[in-house]
XYZ file of C-alpha atoms in Angstrom:
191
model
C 98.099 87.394 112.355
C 97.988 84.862 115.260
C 94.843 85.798 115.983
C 93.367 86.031 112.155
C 94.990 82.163 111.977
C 93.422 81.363 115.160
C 96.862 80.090 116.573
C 97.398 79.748 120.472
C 99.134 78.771 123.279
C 98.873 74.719 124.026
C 99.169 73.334 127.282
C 102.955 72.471 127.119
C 103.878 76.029 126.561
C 104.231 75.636 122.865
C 102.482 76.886 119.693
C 99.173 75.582 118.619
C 97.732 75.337 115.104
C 94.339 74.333 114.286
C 93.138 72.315 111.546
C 89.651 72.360 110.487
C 87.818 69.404 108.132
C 85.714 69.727 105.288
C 82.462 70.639 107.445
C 84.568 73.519 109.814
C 84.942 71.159 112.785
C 88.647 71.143 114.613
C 90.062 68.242 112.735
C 93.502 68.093 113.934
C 95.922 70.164 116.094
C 99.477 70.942 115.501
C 101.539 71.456 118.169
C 105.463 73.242 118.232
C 107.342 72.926 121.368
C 109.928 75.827 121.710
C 113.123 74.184 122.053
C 114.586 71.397 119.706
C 114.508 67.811 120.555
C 117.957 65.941 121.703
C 118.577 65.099 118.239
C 118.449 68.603 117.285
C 115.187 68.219 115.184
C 112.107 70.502 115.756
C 109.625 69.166 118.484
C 106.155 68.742 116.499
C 103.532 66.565 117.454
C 99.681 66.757 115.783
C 96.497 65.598 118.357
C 94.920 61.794 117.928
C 93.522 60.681 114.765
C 94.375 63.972 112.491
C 92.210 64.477 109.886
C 95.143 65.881 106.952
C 93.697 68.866 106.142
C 94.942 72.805 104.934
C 96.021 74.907 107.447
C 94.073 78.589 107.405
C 91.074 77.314 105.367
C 88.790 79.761 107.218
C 91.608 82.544 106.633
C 90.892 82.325 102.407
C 87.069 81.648 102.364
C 85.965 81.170 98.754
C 82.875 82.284 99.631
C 84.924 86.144 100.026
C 85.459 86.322 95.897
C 88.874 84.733 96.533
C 89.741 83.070 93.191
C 93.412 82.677 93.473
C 94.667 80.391 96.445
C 98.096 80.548 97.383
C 99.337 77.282 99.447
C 102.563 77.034 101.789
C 104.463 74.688 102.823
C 104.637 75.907 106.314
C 102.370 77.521 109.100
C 104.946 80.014 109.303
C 105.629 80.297 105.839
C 101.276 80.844 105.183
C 101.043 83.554 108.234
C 104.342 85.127 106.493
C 102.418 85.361 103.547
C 99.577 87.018 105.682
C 101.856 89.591 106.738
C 102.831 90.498 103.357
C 99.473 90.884 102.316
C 98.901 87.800 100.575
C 96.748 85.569 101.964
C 97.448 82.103 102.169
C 97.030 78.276 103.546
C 99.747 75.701 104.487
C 100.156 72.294 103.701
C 99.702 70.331 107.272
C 102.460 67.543 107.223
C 105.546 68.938 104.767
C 106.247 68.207 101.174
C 105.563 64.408 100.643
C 102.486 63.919 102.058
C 99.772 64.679 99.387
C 96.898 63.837 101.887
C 95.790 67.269 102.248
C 94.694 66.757 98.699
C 92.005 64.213 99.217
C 90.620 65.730 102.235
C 90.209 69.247 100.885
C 89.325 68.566 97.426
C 85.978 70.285 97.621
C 87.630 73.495 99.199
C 90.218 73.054 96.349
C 87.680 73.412 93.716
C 86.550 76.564 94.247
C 89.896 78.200 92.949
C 90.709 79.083 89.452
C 94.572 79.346 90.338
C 96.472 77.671 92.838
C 99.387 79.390 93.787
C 102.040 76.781 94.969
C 104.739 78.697 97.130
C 106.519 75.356 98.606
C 110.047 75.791 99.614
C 113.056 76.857 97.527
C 114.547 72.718 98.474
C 115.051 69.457 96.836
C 111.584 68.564 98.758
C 109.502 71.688 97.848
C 110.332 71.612 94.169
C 109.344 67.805 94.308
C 106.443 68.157 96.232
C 105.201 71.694 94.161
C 105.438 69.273 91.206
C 103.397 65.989 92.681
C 100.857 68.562 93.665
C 100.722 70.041 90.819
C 100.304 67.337 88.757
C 97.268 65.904 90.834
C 95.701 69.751 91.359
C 95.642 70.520 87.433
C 98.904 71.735 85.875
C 96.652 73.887 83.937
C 95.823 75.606 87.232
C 98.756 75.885 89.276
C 101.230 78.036 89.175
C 104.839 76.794 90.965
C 106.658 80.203 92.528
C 110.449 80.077 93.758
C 111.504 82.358 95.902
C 115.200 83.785 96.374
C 115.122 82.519 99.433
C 114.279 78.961 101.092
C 110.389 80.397 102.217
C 108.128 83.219 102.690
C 108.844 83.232 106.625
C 113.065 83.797 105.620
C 111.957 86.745 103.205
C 109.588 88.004 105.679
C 112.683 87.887 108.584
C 114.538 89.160 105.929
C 112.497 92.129 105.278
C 112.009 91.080 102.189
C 107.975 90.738 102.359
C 107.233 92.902 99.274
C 108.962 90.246 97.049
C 106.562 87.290 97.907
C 103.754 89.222 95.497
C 106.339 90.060 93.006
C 107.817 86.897 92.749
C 103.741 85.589 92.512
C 103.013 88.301 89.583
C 105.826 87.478 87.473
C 106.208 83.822 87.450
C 105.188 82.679 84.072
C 103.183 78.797 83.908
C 104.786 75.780 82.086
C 104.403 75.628 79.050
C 101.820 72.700 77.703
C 102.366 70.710 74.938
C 99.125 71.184 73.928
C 98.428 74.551 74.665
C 99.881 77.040 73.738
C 99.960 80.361 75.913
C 98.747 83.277 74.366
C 101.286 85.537 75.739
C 103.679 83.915 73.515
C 102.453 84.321 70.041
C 102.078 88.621 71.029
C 105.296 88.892 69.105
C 104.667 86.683 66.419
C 100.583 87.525 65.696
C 101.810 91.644 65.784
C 104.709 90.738 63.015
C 102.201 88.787 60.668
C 99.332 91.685 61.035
């Protein structure tokens, strides 16, 4: 999976993640240092002038048949998701920044469905809905999990879950559409 997400050893002895832009140049680095900072908070730093971009682009190439793209929150959580089976990209700077959007909106496009597997939290139900909302609700689907993220159900041994939580989440309803799957019921009592 490390290899598949082309993640690495940086040259502080922590965890590397690269980005890559639009054209499939290195846009931006991510790096994790092992231990937590003084204030108890993860140490995460990104390389000079990032260019906000999906993490694991190259890992769910359109160009493969892939129609349905399933986007993290995490690193951890999308190479979770890899374990499971699923593949899957990662949003580069948590919840609230939408950036990610304007950068890759060309890679974007290529999807009919955009899985959104944020984290089961105050900020990954916000941010799942801000994405959402600028992605095409009529595209996205917003998954919960049981538990906070695809990396806790993978720890958990859980893995199987992730696609079964994916296959049975139902969209939001539209106001102006209505989904076909609810008028089965109705449509077989009328014939």
């Amino acid at each position: 999976t490390l290899r598949k997400y082309g993640v690495a050893s940086d040259v502080r002895d922590g965890v590397l993640f690269p980005y890559y832009d639009a054209f499939g140049n290195l846009g931006m680095t991510k790096h994790w240092g092992h231990k937590l900072k003084a204030d108890g908070k993860k140490d995460t730093w990104v390389s000079a002038e990032p260019v906000i971009s999906i993490f694991g682009k190259d890992v769910c190439d359109p160009e493969t048949g892939l129609q349905r793209l399933v986007i993290c929150e995490g690193e951890w959580d999308a190479m979770a998701c890899w374990q499971a089976g699923i593949p899957a990209v990662s949003i580069p700077m948590g919840a609230s920044n939408m950036n990610w959007i304007t950068e890759d909106y060309q890679y974007l496009s290529h999807f009919d469905e955009i899985v959104l597997l944020f984290d089961n939290d105050e900020p990954g139900k916000k941010g799942a809905k801000e994405a959402s909302a600028r992605l095409g609700t009529e595209r996205c689907l917003t998954v919960r999990l049981p538990l906070k993220d695809a990396n806790d159900m993978l720890r958990a041994g859980r893995g199987a879950e992730i696609l079964k939580c994916i296959e049975s989440t139902t969209r939001e309803p539209m106001a102006e559409i209505a989904d076909p799957e609810s008028m089965k019921e109705t449509v077989r009592s009328y014939m």
